[in-house]
PDB file of C-alpha atoms in Angstrom:
ATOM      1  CA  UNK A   1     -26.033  -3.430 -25.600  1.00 59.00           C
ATOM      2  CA  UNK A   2     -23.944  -6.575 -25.183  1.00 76.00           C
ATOM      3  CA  UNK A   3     -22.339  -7.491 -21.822  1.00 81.00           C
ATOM      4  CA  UNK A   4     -18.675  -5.858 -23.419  1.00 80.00           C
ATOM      5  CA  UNK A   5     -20.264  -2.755 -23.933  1.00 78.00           C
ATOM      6  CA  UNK A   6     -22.195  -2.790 -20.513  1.00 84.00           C
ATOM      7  CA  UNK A   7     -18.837  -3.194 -18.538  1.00 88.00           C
ATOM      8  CA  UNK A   8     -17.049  -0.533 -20.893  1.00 87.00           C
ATOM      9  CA  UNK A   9     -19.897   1.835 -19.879  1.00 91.00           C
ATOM     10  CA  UNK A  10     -19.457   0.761 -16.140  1.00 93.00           C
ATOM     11  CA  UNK A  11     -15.860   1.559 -16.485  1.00 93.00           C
ATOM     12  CA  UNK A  12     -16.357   4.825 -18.505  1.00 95.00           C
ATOM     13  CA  UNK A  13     -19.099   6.596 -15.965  1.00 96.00           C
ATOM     14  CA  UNK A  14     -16.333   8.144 -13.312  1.00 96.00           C
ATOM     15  CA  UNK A  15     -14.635  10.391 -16.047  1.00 97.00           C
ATOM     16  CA  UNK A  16     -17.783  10.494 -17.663  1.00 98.00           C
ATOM     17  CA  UNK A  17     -19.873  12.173 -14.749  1.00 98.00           C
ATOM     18  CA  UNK A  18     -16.919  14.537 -14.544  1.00 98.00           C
ATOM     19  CA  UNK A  19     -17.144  15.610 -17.646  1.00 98.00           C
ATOM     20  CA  UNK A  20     -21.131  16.219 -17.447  1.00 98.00           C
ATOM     21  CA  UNK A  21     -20.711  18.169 -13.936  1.00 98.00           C
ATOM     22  CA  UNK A  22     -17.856  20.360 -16.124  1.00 98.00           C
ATOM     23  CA  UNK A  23     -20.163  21.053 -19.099  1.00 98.00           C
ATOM     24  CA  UNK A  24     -23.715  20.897 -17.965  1.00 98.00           C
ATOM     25  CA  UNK A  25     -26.081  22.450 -15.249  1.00 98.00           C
ATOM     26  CA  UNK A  26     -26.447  20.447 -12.409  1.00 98.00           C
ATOM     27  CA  UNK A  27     -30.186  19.018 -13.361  1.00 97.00           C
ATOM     28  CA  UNK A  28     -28.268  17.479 -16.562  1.00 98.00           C
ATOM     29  CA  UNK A  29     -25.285  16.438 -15.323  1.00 98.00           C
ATOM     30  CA  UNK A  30     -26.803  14.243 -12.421  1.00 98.00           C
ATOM     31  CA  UNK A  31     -28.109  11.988 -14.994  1.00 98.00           C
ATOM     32  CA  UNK A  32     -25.109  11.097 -17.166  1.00 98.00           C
ATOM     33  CA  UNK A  33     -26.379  12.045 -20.222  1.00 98.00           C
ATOM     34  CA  UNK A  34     -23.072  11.811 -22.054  1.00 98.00           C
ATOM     35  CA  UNK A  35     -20.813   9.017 -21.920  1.00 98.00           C
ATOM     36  CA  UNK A  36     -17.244   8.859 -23.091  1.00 98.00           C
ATOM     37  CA  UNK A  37     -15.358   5.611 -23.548  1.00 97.00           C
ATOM     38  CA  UNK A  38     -11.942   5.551 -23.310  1.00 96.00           C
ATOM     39  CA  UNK A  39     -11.271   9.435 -23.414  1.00 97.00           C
ATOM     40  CA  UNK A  40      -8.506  11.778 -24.535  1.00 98.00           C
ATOM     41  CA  UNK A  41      -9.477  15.104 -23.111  1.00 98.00           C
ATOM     42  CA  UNK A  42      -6.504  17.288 -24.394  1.00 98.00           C
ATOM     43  CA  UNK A  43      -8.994  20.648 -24.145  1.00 98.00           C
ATOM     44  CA  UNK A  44     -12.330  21.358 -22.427  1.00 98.00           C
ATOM     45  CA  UNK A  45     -12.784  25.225 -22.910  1.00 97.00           C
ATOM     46  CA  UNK A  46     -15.844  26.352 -24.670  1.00 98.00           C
ATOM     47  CA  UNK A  47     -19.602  24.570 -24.229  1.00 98.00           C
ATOM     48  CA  UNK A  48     -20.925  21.260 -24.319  1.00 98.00           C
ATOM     49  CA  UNK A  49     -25.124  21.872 -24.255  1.00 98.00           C
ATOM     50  CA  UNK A  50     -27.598  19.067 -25.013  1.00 98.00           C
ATOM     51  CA  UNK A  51     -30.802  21.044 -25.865  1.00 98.00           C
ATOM     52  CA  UNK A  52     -33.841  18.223 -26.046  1.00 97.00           C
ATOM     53  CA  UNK A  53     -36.662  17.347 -25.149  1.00 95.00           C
ATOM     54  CA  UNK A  54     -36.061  14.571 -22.701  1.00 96.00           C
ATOM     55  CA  UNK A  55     -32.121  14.322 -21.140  1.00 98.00           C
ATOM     56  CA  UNK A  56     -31.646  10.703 -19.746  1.00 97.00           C
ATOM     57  CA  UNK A  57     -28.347   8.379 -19.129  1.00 97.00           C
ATOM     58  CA  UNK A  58     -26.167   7.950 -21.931  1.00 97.00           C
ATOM     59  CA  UNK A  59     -28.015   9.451 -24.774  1.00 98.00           C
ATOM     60  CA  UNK A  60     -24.872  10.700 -26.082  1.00 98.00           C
ATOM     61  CA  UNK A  61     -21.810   8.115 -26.508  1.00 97.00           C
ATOM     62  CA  UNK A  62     -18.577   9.070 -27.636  1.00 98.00           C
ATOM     63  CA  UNK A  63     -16.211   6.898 -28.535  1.00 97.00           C
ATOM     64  CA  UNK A  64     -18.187   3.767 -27.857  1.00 95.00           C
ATOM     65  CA  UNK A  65     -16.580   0.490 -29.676  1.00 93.00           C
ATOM     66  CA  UNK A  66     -19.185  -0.879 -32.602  1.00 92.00           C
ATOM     67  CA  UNK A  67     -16.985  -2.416 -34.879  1.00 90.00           C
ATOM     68  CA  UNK A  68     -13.713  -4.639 -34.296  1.00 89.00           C
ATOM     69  CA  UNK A  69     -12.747  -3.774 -38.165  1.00 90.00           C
ATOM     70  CA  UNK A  70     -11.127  -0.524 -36.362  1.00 91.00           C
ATOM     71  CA  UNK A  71      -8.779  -0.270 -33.462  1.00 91.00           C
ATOM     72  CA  UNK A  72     -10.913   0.251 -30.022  1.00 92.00           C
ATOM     73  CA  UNK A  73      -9.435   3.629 -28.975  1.00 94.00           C
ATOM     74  CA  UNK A  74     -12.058   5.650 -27.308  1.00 95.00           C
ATOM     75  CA  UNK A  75     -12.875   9.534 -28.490  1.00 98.00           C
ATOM     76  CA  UNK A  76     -10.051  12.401 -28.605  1.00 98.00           C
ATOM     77  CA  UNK A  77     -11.643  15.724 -27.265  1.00 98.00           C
ATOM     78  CA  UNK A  78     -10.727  19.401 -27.765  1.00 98.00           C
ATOM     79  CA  UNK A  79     -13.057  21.894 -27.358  1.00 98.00           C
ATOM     80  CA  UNK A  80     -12.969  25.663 -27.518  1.00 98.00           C
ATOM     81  CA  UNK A  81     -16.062  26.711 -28.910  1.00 98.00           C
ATOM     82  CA  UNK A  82     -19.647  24.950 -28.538  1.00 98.00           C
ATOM     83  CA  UNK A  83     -20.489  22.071 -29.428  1.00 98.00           C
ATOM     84  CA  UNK A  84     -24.596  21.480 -29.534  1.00 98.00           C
ATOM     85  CA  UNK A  85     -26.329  18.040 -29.369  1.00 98.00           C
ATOM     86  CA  UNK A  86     -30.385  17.936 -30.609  1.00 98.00           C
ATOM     87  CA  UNK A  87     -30.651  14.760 -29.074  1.00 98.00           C
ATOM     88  CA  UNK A  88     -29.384  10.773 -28.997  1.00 98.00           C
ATOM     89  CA  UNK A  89     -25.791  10.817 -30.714  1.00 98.00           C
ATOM     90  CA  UNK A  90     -23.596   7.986 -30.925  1.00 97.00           C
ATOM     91  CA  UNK A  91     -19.647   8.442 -32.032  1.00 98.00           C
ATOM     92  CA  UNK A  92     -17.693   5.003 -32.636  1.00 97.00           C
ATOM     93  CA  UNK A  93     -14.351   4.546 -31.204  1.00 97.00           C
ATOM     94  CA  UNK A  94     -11.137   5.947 -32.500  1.00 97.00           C
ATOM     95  CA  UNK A  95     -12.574   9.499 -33.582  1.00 98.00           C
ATOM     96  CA  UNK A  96     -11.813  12.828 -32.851  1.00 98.00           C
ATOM     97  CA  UNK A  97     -14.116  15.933 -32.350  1.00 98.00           C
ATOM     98  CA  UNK A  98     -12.131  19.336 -32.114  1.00 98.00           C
ATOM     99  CA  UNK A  99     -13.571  22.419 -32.526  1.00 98.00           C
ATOM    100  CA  UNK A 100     -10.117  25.289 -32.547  1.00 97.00           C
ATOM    101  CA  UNK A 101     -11.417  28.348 -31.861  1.00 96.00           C
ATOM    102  CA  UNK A 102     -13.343  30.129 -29.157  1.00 97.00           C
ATOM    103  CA  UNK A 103     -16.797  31.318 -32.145  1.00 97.00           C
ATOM    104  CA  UNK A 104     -16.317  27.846 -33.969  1.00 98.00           C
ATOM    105  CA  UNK A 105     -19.628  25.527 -33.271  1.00 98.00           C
ATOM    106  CA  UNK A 106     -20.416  22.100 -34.417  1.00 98.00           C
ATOM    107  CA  UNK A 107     -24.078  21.323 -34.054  1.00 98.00           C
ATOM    108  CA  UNK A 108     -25.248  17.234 -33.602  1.00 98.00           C
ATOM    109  CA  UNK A 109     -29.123  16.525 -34.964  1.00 98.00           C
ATOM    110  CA  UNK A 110     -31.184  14.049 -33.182  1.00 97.00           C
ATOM    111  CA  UNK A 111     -29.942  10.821 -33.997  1.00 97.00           C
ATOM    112  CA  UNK A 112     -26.540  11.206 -35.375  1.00 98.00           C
ATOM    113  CA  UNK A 113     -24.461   8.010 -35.792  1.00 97.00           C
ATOM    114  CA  UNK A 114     -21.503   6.690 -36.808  1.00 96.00           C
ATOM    115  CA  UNK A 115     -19.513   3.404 -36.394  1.00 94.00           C
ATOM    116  CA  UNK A 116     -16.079   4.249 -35.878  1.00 97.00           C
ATOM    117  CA  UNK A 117     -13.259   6.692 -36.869  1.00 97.00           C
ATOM    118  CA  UNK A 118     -15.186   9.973 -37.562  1.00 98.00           C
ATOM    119  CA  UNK A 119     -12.985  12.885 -37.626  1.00 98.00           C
ATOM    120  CA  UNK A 120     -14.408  16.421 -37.500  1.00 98.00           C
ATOM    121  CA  UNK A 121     -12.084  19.589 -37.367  1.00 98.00           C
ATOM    122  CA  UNK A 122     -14.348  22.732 -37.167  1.00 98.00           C
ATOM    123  CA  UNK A 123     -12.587  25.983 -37.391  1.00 97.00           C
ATOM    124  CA  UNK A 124     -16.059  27.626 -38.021  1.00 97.00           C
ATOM    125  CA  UNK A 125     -19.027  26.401 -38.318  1.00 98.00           C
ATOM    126  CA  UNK A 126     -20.618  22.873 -38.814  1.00 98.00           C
ATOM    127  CA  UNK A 127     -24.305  21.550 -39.255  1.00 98.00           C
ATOM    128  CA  UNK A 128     -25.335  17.736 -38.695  1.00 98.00           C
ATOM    129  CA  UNK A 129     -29.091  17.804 -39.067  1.00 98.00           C
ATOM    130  CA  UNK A 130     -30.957  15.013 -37.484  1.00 97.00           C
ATOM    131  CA  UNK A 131     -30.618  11.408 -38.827  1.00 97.00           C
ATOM    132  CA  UNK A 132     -27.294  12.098 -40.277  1.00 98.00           C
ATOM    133  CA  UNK A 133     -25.452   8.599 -40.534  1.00 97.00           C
ATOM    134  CA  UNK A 134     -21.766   8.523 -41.440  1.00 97.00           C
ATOM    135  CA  UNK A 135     -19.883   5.193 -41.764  1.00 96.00           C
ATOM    136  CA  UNK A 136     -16.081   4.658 -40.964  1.00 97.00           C
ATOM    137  CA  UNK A 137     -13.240   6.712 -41.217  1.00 97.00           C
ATOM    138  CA  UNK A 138     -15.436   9.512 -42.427  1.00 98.00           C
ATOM    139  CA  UNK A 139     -13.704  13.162 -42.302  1.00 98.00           C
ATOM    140  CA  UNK A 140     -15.514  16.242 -41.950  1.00 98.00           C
ATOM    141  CA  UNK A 141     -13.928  20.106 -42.133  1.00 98.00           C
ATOM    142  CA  UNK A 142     -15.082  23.709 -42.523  1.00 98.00           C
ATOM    143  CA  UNK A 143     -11.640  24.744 -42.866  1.00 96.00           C
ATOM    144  CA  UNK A 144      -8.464  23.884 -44.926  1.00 89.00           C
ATOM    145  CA  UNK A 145      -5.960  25.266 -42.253  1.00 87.00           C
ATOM    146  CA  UNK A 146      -4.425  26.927 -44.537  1.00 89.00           C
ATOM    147  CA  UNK A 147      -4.902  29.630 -47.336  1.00 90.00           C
ATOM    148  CA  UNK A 148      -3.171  30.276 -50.853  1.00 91.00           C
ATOM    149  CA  UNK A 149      -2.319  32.958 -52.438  1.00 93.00           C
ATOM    150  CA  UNK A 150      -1.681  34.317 -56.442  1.00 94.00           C
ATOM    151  CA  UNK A 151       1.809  35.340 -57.761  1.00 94.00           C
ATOM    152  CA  UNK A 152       1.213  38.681 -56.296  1.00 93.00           C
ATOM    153  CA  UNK A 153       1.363  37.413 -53.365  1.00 94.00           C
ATOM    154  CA  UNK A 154      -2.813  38.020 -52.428  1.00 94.00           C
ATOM    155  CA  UNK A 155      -4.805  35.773 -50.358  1.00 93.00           C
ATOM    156  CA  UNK A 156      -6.823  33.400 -52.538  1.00 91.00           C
ATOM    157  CA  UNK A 157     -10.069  33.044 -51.477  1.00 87.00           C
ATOM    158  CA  UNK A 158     -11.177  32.838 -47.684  1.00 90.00           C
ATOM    159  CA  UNK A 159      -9.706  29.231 -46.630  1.00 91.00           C
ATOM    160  CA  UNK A 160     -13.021  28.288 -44.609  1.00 95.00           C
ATOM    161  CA  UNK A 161     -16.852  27.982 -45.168  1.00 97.00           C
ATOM    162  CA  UNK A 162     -19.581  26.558 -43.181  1.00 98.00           C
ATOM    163  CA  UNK A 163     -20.873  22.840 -43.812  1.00 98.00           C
ATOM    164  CA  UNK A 164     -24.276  21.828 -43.657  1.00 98.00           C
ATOM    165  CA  UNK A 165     -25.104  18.113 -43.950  1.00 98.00           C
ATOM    166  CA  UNK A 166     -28.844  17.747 -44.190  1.00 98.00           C
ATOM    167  CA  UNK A 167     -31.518  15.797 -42.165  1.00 98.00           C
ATOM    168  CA  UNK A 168     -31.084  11.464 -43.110  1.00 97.00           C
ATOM    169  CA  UNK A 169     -28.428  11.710 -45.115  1.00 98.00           C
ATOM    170  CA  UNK A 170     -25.773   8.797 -45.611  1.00 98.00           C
ATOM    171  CA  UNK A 171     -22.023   9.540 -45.931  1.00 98.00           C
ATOM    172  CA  UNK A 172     -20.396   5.961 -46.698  1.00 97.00           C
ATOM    173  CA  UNK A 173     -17.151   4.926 -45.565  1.00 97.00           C
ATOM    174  CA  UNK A 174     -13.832   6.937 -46.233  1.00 98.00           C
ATOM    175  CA  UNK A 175     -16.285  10.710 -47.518  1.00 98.00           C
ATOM    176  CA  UNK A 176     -14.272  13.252 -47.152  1.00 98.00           C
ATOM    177  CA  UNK A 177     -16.532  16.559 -46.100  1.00 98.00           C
ATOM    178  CA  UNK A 178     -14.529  20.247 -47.114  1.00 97.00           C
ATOM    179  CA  UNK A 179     -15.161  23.608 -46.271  1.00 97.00           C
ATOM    180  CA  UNK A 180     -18.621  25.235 -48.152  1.00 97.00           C
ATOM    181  CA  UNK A 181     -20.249  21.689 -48.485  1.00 98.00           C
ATOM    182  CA  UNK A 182     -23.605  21.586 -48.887  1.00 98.00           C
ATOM    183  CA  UNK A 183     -25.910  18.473 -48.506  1.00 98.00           C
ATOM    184  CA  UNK A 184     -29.918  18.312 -49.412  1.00 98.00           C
ATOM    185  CA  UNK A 185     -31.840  16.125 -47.535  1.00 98.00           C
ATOM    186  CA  UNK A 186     -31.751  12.288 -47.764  1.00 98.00           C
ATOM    187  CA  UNK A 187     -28.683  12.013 -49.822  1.00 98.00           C
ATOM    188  CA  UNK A 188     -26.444   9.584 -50.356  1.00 98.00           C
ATOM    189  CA  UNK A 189     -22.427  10.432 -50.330  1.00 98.00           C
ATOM    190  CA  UNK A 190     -20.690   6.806 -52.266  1.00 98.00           C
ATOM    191  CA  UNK A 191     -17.258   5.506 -50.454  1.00 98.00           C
ATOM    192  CA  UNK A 192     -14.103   7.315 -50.650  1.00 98.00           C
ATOM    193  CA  UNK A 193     -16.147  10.556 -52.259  1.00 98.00           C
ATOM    194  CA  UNK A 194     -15.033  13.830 -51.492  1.00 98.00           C
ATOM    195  CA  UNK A 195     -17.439  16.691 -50.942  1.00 98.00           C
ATOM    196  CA  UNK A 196     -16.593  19.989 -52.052  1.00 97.00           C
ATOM    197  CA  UNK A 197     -19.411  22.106 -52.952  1.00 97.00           C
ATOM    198  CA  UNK A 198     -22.942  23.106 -52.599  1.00 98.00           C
ATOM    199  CA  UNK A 199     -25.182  20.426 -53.658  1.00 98.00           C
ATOM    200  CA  UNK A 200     -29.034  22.196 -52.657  1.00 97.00           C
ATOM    201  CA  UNK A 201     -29.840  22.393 -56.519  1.00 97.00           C
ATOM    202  CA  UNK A 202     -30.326  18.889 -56.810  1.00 96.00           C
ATOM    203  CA  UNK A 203     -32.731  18.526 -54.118  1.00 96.00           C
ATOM    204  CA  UNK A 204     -33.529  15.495 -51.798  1.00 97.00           C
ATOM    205  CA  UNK A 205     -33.014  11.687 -52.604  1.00 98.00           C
ATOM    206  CA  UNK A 206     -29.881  12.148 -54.720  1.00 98.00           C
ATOM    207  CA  UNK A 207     -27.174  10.000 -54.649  1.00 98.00           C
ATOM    208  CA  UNK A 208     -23.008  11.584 -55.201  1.00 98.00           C
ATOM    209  CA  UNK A 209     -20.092  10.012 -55.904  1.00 98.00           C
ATOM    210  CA  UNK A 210     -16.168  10.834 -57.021  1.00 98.00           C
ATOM    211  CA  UNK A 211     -13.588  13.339 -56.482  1.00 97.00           C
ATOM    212  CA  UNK A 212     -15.322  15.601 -56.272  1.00 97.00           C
ATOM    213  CA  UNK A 213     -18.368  13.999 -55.830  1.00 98.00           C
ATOM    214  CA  UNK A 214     -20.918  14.581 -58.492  1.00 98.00           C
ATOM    215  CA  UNK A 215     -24.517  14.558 -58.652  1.00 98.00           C
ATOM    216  CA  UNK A 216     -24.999  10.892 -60.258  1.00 97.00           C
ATOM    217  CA  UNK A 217     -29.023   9.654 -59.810  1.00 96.00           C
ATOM    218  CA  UNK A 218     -32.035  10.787 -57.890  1.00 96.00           C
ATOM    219  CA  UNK A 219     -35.020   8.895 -56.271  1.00 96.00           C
ATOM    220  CA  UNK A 220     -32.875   7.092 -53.738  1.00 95.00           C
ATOM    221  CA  UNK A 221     -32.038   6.750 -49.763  1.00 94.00           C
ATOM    222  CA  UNK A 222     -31.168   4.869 -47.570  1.00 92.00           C
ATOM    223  CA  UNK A 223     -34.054   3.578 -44.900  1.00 91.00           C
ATOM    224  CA  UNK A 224     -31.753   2.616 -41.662  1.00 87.00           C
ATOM    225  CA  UNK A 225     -34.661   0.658 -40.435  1.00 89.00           C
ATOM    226  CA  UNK A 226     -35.095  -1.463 -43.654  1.00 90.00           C
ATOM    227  CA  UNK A 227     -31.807  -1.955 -45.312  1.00 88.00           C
ATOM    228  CA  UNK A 228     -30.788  -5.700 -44.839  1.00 86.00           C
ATOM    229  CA  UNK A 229     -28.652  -7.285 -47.681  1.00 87.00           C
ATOM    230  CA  UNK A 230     -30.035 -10.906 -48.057  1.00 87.00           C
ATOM    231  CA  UNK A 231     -27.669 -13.345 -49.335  1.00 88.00           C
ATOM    232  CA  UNK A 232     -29.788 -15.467 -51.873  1.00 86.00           C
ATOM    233  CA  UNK A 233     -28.317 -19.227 -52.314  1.00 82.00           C
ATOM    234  CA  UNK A 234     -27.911 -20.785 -55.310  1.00 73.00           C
TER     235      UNK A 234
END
C-alpha cells in the first residue's frame, strides 16, 4: 500500500470501527476487518457478516482509491438485507453497493476485486463466487425495477432473477450484469458487454462479448498473477 493509501486508511478507521461494532460481533469488530474510505452511509438496516476462516484488519476495503482514471469518491452504502463476504474483498472508489429490500442478499467470494466504479443494485439475490474480478464502471442487477406488461394489460414476465457470476471470472470495463445472468467458471465478459442470460451450457474458459453478449471462443482466462502486457520495441 503506498503512503496515500496508508494515511486514507488512517483517516478512514474512526467511521470504519463504527461501522464494524454496528454490523459484527464484538470478537470481529475489535479487529477492523472492514474498512470504508470516504463513506456515504444513507442505510445500515439488514446484515453485514464476514464468514472466513481467518478475520484480520482491513480484509475488506470499500471504496478504497486504485485508479486516478476515476473520480476518488469513497463507497455509497444502503443496506437492508445481508450482505455476505467469503473472505478478502476489495471495492474501488466511487461505487455503490445497495441491497433494497429486507430478503435481498448479495454474497462476496474470497477474493473479489474491482478497481473503481462498481455498481451493484440487488433487489433479490446476487452470487460473486471467489476470484471474481470486475474492472471499472462495471454494473451488476438482479432486478430491472420495473415490470411490463402486454396490451391486456398483464404483467410480462417476473421483472427480477437471481445472478450468479462464477468462481475467476473477468468482467472488463463498462459489463453490464441483468437479472437471470448466469456465468460458468473462468469466463471472460469483453468491454461494454451486456449480460443477459444463462451462459452454464458453454462451460468454463469461454470468452463473451456484445449486446447481448454471446458465447464467442473457448480455451481462455485470464491468470491475474501472470497477465503483464510487454511492450516489444522496434
Amino acid at each position: 500500500m503506498n503512503l496515500m493509501n496508508k494515511i486514507r486508511t488512517l483517516l478512514a478507521l474512526p467511521i470504519s470501527f463504527f461501522f464494524c461494532l454496528w454490523y459484527l460481533p464484538f470478537r470481529q469488530a475489535i479487529k477492523i476487518p472492514i474498512i470504508l474510505y470516504n463513506p456515504k452511509l444513507y442505510c445500515i438496516k439488514g446484515k453485514v457478516i464476514i464468514d472466513a476462516p481467518k478475520v484480520r484488519f482491513g480484509m475488506i476495503r470499500m471504496g478504497l482509491f486504485i485508479t486516478n482514471q476515476y473520480p476518488n469518491k469513497g463507497i455509497s452504502f444502503y443496506n437492508k438485507g445481508t450482505i455476505l463476504f467469503k473472505g478478502d474483498a476489495c471495492i474501488g472508489a466511487n461505487s455503490a453497493i445497495t441491497v433494497l429490500r429486507n430478503n435481498s442478499y448479495v454474497e462476496f467470494g474470497e477474493r473479489f476485486g474491482n478497481s473503481s466504479t462498481l455498481r451493484i443494485n440487488c433487489d433479490y439475490r446476487i452470487i460473486l463466487c471467489c476470484a471474481v474480478l470486475c474492472g471499472c464502471n462495471v454494473q451488476i442487477m438482479d432486478s430491472a425495477m420495473h415490470r411490463l406488461k402486454n396490451e391486456q394489460g398483464l404483467f410480462i414476465g417476473r421483472g427480477y432473477d437471481e445472478v450468479v457470476i462464477g468462481p475467476h471470472t473477468w468482467l472488463a470495463t463498462d459489463v453490464t450484469v441483468m437479472q437471470g445472468t448466469k456465468i460458468p467458471p473462468y469466463s471472460v465478459v469483453a468491454a461494454r458487454s451486456l449480460c443477459n442470460q444463462d451462459y452454464s451450457v458453454h462451460g468454463s474458459y469461454g470468452l463473451y462479448a456484445g449486446i447481448p453478449a454471446k458465447h464467442k471462443r473457448t480455451g481462455v482466462w485470464r491468470d491475474i498473477n501472470d497477465d503483464s502486457v510487454i511492450i516489444e520495441n522496434k
